[in-house]
XYZ file of N, CA, C and O in Angstrom:
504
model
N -4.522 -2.293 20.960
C -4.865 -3.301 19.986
C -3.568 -4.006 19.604
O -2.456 -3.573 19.299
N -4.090 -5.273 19.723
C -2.080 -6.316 19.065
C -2.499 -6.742 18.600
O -3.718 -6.789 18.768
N -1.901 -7.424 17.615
C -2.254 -8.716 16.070
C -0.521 -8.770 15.911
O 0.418 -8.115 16.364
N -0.710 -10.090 14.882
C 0.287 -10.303 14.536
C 0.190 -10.012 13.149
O -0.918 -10.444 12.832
N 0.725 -9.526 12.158
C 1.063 -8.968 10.450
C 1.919 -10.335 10.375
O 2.919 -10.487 11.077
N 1.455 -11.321 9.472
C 1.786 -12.184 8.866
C 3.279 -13.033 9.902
O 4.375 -13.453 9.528
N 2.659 -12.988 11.182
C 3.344 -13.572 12.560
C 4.308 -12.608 12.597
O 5.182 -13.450 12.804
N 4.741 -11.888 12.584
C 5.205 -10.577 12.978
C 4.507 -9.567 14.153
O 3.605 -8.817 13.780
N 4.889 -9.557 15.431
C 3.936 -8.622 16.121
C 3.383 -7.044 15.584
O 3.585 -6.706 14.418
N 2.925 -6.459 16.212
C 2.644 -5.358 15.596
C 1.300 -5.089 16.933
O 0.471 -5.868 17.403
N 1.547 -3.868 17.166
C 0.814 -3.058 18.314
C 0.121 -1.836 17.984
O 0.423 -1.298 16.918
N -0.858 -1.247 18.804
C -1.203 0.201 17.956
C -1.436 0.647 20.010
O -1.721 0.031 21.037
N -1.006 2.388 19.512
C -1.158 2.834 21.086
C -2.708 3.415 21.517
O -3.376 3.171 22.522
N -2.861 3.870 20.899
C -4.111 4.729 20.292
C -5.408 3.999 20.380
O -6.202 4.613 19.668
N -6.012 2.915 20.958
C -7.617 2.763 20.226
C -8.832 3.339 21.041
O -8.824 3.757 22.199
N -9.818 3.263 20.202
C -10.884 3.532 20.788
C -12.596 3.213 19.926
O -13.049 3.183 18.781
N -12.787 3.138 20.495
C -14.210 2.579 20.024
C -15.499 3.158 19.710
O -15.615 4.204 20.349
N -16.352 2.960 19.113
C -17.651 4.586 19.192
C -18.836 3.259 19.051
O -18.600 2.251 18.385
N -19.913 3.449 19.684
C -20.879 2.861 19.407
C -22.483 3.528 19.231
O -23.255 3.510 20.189
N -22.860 4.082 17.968
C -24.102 4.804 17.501
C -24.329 4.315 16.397
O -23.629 3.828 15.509
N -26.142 4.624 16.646
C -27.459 4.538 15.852
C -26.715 3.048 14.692
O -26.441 3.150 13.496
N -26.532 1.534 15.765
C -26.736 0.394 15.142
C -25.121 0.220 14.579
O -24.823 -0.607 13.717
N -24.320 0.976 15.102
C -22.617 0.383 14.352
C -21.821 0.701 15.328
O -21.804 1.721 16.018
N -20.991 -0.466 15.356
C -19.183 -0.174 15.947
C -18.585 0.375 15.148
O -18.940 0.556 13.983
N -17.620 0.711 15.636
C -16.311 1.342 15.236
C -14.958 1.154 16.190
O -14.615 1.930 17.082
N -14.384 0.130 15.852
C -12.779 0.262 16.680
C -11.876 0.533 15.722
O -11.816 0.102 14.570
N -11.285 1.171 16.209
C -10.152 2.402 15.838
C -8.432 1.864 16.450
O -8.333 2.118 17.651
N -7.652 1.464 16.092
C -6.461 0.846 16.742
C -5.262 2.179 15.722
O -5.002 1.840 14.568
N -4.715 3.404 16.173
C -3.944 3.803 15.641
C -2.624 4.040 16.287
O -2.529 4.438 17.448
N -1.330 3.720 15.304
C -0.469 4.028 16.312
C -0.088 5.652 16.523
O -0.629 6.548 15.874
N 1.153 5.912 17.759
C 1.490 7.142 18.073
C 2.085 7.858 16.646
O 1.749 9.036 16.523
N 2.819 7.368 15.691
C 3.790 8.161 14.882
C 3.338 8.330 14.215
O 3.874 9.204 13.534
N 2.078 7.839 13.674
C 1.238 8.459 12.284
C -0.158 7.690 12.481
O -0.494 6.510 12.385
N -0.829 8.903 12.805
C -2.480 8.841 13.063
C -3.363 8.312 12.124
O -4.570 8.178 12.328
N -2.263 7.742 10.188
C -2.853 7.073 9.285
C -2.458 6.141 9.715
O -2.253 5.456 8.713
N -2.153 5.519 10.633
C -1.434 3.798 10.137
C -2.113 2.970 11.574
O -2.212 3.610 12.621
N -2.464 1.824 11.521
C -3.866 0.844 12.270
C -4.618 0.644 11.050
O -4.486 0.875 9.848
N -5.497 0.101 11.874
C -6.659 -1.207 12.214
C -8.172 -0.192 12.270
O -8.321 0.535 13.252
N -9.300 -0.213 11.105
C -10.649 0.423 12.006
C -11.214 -0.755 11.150
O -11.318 -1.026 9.954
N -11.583 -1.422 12.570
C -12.878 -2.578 12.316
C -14.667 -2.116 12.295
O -14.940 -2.005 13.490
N -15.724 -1.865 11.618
C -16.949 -1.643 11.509
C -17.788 -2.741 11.504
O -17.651 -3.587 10.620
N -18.561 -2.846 12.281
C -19.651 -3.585 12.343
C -20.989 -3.322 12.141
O -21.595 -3.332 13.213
N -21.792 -3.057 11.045
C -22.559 -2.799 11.173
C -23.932 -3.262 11.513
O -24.077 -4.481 11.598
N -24.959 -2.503 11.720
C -26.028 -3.544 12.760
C -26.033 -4.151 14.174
O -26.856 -4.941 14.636
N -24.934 -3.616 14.774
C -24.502 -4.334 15.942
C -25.792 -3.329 17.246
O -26.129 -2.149 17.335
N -26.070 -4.324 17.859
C -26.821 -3.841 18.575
C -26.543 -4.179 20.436
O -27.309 -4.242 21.397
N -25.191 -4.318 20.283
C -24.489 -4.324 21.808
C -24.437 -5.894 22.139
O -24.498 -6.267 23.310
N -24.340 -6.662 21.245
C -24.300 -8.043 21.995
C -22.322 -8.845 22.462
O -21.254 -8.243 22.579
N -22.495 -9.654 22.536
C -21.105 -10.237 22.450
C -21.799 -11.502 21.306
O -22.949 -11.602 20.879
N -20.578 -12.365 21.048
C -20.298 -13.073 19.855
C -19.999 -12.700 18.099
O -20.478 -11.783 17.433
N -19.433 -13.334 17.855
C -18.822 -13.766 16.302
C -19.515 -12.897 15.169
O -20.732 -13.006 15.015
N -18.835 -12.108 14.441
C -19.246 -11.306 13.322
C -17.923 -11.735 12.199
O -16.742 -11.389 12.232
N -18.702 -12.679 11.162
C -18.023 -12.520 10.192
C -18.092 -12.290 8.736
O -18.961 -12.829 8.050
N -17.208 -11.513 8.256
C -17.347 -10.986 7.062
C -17.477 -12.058 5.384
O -16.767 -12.737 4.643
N -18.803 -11.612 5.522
C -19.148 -12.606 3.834
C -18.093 -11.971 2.606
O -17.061 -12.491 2.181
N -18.649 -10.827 2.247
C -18.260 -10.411 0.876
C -18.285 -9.116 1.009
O -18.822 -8.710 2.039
N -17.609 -7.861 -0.167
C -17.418 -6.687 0.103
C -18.828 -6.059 -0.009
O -18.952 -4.939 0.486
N -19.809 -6.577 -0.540
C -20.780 -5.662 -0.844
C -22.255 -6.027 0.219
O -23.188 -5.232 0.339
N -22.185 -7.467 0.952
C -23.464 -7.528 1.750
C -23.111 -7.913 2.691
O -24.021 -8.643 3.085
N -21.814 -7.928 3.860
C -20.837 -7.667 4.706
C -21.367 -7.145 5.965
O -21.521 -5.967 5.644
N -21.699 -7.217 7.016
C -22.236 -6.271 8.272
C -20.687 -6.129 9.203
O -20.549 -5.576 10.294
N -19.703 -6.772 8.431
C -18.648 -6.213 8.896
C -17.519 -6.476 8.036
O -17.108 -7.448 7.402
N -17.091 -5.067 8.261
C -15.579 -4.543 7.231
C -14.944 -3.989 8.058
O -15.394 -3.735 9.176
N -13.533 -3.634 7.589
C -12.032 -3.892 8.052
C -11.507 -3.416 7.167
O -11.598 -3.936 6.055
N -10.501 -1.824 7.460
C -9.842 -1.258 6.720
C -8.388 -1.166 7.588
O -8.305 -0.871 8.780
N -7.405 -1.455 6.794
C -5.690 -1.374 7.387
C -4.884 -0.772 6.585
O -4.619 -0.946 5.395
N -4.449 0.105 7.524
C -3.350 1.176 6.404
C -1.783 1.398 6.984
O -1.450 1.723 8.124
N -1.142 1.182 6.102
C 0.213 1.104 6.927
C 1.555 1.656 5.756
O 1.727 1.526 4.544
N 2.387 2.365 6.971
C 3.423 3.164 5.997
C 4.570 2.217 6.327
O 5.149 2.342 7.406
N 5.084 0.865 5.072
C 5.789 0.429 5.061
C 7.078 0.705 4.886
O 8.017 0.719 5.682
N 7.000 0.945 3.634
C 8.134 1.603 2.630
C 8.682 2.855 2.744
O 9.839 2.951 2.337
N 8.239 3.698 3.123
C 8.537 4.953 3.309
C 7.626 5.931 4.191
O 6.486 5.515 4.396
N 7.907 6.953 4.645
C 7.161 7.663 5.384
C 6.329 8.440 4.387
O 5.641 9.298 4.941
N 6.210 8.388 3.195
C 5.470 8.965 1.796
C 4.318 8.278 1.460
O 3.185 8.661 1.167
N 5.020 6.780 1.598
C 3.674 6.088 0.794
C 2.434 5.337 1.394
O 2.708 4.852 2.492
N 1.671 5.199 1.151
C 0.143 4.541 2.215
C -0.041 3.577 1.280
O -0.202 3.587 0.060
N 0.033 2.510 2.352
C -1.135 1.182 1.891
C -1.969 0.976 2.350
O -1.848 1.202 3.554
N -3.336 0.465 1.970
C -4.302 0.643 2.311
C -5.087 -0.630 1.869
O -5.193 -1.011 0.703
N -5.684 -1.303 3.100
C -5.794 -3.238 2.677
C -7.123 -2.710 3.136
O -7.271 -1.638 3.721
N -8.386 -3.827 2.717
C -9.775 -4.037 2.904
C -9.580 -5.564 3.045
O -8.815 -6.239 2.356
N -10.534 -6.098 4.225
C -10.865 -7.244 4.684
C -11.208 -7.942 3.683
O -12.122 -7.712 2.890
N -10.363 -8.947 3.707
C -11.096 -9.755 2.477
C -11.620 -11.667 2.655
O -12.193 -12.500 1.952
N -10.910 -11.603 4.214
C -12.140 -12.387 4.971
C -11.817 -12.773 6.452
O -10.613 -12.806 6.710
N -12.587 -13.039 7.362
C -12.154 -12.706 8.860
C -13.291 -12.696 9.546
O -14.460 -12.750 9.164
N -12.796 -12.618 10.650
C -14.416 -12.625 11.596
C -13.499 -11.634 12.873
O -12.300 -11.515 13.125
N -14.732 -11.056 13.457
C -14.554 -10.510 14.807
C -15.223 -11.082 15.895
O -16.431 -11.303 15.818
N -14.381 -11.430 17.206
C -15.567 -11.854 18.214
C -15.170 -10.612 19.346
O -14.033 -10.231 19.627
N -16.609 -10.053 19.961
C -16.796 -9.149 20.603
C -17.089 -10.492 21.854
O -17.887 -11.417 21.706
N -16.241 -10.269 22.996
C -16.046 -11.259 24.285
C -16.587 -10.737 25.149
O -17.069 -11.533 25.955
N -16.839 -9.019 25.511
C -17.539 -8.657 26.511
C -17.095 -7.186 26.082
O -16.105 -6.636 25.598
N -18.760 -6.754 26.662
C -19.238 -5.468 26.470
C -20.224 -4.757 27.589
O -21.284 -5.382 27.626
N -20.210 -3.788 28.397
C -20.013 -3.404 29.366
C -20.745 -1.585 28.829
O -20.450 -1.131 27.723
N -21.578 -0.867 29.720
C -21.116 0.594 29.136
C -20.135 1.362 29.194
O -20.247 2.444 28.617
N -19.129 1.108 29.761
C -17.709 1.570 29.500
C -16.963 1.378 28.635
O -16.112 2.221 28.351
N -17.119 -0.213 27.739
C -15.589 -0.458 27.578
C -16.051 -1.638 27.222
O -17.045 -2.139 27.747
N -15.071 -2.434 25.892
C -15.206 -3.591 24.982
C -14.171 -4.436 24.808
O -13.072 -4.007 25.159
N -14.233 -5.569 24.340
C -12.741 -6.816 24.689
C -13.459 -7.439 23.124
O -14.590 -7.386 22.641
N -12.661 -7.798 22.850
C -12.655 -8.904 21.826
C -11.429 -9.422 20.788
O -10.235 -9.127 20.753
N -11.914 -9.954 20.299
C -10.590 -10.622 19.515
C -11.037 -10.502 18.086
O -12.145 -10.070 17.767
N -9.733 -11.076 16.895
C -9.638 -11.185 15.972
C -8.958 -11.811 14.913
O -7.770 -12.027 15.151
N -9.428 -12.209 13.667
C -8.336 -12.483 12.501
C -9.032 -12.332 11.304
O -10.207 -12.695 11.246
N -8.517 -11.887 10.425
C -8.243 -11.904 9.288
C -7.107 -11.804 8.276
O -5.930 -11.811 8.636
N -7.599 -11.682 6.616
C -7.101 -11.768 5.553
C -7.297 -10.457 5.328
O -8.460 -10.149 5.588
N -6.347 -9.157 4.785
C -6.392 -7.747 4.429
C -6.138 -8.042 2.873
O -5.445 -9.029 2.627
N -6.582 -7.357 1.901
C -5.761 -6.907 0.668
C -5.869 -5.950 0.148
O -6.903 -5.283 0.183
N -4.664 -5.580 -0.570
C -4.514 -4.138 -1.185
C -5.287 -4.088 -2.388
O -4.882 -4.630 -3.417
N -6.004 -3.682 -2.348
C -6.708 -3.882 -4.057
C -6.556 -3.313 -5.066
O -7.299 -3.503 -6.029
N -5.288 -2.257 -5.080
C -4.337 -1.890 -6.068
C -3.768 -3.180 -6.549
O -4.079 -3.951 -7.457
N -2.748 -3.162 -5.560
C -1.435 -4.205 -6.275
C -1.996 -5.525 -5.933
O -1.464 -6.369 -6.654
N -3.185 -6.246 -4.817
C -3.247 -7.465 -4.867
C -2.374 -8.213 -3.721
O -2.093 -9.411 -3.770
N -2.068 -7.513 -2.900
C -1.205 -8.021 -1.721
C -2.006 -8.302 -0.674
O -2.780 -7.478 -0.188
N -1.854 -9.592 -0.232
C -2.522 -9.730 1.158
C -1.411 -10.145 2.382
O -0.363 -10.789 2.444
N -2.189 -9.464 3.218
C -1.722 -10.002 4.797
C -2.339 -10.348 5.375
O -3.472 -9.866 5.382
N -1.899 -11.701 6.473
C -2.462 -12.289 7.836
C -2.623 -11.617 8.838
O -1.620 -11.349 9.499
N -3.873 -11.152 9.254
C -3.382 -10.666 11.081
C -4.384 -11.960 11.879
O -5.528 -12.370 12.078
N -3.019 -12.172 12.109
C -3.806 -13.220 13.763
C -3.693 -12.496 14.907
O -3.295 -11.361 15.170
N -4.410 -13.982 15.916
C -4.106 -13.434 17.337
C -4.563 -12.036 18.146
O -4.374 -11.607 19.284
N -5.316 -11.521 16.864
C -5.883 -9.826 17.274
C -6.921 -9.788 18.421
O -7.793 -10.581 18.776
N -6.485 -8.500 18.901
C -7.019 -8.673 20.580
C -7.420 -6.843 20.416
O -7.005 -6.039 19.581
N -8.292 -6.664 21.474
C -8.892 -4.833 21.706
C -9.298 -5.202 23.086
O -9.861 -6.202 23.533
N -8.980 -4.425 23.478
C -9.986 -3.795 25.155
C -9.756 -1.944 25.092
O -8.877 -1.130 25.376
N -10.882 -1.948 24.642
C -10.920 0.091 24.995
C -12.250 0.677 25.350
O -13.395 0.237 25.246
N -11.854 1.582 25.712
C -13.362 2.768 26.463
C -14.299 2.737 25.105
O -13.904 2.763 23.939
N -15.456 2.683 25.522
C -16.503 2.423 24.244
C -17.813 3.812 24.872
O -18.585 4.093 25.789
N -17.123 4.407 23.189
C -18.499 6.057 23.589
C -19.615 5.569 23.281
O -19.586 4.543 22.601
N -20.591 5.985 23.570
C -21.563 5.796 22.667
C -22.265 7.377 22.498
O -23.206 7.555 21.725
C-alpha cells in the first residue's frame, strides 16, 4: 500500500485484505510496528469494482482508520476518515487493486492529514 501523508511518501509492507458476509477490509501495516497503517472498511460491498465514498461518521458504508507513531515510539495517533472515497479498479478471487484519497483526523487534538495518490494490490481471503 503507498499514499502520500500530506505529499510526503509513505509505504506500508504488510497488506492484506479479507472479504466476508458483505465487508472489505484492507489492512496496509508496516514491518516495525504492526500498530502503524492504513485499515480501509467497506461495508456492504458485495465484490464489485467502482467508487465508495464516505458521507459522514455515522451512515458511512465506508470508514478509514490511520494510526501512526510519529513522535515517539510511545505515543499512537490515531485519525478516522473524515472524507475520501475508495475506488476498487479490479477484483478477481485472488486478489484486489484500487486506489485512494482522503482527509484523516485525530479527534482528540483535531489534526488532519492528506493522503493522496493511495494505491493497494493484495491477496484477497475471503
Amino acid at each position: 500500500m503507498k499514499m502520500n501523508i500530506d505529499g510526503v511518501p509513505y509505504s506500508t509492507s504488510a497488506v492484506h485484505s479479507t472479504f466476508s458476509g458483505g465487508s472489505l477490509s484492507i489492512n496496509g501495516r508496516t514491518d516495525s510496528n504492526q500498530y502503524e497503517g492504513l485499515t480501509i472498511h467497506i461495508l456492504y460491498y458485495e465484490g464489485q469494482t467502482g467508487t465508495f465514498t464516505f458521507t459522514d461518521h455515522m451512515n458511512s458504508h465506508v470508514k478509514a482508520q490511520f494510526s501512526v507513531k510519529w513522535d515517539s515510539p510511545n505515543v499512537d495517533h490515531h485519525f478516522a476518515m473524515e472524507m475520501g472515497s475508495v475506488t476498487i479498479t479490479e477484483v478477481t478471487n485472488k486478489d484486489i487493486k484500487g486506489t485512494f484519497s482522503m482527509v484523516v483526523k485525530n479527534l482528540e487534538s483535531g489534526e488532519t492529514k492528506t493522503l493522496t495518490e493511495g494505491s493497494f494490490y493484495t491477496p484477497l481471503a475471503r
